[in-house]
CSV table of C-alpha atoms in Angstrom, one decimal:
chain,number,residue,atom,x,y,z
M,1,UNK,CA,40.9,-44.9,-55.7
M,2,UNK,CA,42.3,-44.1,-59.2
M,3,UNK,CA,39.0,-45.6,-61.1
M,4,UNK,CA,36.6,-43.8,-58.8
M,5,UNK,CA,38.7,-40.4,-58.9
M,6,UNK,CA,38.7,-41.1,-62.9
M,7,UNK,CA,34.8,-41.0,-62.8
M,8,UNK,CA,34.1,-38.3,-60.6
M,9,UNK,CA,36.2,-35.9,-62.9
M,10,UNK,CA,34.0,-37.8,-65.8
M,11,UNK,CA,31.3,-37.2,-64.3
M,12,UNK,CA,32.1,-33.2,-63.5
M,13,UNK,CA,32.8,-32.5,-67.2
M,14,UNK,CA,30.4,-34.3,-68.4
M,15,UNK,CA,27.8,-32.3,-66.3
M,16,UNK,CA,29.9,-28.7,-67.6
M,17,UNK,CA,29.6,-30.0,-71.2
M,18,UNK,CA,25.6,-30.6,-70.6
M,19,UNK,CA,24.7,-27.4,-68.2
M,20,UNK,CA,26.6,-24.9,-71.0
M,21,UNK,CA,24.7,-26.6,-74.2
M,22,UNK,CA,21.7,-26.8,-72.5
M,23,UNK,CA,21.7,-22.8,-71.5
M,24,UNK,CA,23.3,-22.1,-74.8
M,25,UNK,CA,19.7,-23.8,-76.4
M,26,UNK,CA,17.9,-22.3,-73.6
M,27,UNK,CA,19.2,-18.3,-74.0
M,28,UNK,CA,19.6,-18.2,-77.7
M,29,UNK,CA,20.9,-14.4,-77.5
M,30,UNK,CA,23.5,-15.6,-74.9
M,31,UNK,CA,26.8,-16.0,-76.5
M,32,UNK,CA,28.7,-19.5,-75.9
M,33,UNK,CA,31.5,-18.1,-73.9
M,34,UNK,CA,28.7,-17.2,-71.4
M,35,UNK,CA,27.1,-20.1,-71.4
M,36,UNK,CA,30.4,-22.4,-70.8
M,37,UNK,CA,31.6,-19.6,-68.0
M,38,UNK,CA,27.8,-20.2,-66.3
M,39,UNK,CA,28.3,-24.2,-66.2
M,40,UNK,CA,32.5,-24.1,-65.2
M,41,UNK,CA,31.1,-21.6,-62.2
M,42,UNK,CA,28.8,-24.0,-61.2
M,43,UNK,CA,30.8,-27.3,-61.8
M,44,UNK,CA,34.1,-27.6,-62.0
M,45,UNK,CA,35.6,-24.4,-60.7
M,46,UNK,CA,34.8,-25.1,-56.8
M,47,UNK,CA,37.2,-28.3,-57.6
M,48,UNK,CA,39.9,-26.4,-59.6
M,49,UNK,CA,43.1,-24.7,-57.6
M,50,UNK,CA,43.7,-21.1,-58.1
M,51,UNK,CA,46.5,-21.8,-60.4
M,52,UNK,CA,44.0,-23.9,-63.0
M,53,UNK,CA,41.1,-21.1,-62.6
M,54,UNK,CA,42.6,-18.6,-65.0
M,55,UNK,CA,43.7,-21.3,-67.5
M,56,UNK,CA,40.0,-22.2,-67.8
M,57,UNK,CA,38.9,-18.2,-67.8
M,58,UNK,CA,41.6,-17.9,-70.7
M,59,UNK,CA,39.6,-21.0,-72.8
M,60,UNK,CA,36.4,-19.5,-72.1
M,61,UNK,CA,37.2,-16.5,-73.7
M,62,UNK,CA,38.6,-18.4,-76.7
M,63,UNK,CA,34.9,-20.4,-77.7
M,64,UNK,CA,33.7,-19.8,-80.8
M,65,UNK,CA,30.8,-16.8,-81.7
M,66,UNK,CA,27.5,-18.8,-81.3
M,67,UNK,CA,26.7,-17.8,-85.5
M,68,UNK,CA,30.0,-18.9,-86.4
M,69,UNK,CA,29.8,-22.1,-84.4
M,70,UNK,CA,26.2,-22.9,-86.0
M,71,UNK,CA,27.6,-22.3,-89.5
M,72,UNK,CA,30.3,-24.5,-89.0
M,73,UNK,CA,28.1,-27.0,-87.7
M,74,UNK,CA,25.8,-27.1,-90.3
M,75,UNK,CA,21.7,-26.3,-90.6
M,76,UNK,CA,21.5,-24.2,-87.6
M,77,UNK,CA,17.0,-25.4,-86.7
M,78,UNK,CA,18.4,-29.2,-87.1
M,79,UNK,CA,21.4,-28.9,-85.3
M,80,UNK,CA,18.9,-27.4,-82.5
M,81,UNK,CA,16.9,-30.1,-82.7
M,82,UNK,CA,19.4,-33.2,-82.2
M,83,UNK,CA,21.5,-31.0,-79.4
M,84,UNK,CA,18.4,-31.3,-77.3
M,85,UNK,CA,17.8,-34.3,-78.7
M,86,UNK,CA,21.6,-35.5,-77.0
M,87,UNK,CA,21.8,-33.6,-74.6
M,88,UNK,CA,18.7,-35.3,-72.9
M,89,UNK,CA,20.3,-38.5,-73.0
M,90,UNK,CA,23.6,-37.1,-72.0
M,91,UNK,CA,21.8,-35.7,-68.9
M,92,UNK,CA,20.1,-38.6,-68.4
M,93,UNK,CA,23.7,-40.6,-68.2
M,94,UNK,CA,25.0,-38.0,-65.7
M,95,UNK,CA,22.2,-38.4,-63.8
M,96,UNK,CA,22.6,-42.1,-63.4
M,97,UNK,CA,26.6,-41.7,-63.0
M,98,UNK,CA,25.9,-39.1,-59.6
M,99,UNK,CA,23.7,-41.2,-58.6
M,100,UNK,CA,26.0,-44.1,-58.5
M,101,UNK,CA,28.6,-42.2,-57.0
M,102,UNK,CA,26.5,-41.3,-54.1
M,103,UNK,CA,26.3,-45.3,-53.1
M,104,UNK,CA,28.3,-46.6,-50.3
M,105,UNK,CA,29.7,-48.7,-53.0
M,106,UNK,CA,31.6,-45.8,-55.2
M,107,UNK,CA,33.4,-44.3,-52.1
M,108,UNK,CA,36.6,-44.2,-51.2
């Protein structure tokens, strides 16, 4: 059970780490903080208790303005490119991860 349970929490942040780049590339006039609150609403907050919820609105909050994040990262049209670049393989890897984890096998 411990393996298993290890990868579906994998698996859920992985999936929040992909969903809030991706709609950070896709809305460039959407700050970061709104992009990461989108993907934690629609991934990991229907598994979190009420006590964890508001620790994860709190960290939101605390992401970095999307211009100060770019500069910090470097040329803003590269850094662009090899995000989408990444996050099509990382979406690729969660895909093949749920997909596991929806065979008979990977239950518990």
């Amino acid at each position: 059970h411990t393996a298993a349970e290890g990868l579906l929490w994998l698996v859920r942040g992985l999936d929040f780490t992909s969903q809030a780049l991706r709609h950070t590339l896709q809305n460039p006039d959407v700050e970061l903080s709104t992009s990461f609150r989108n993907a934690y609403t629609g991934t990991l907050k229907p598994h979190h208790s009420f006590m964890v919820k508001p620790i994860f609105s709190a960290a939101m909050s605390a992401t970095p303005y999307k211009k100060d994040f770019y500069v910090k990262m470097g040329n803003e049209e590269k850094l662009k490119v090899d995000m989408a670049k990444w996050l099509d393989a990382l979406e690729g890897q969660v895909k093949v991860l749920k997909e596991f984890q929806e065979r008979k096998e990977a239950k518990w």
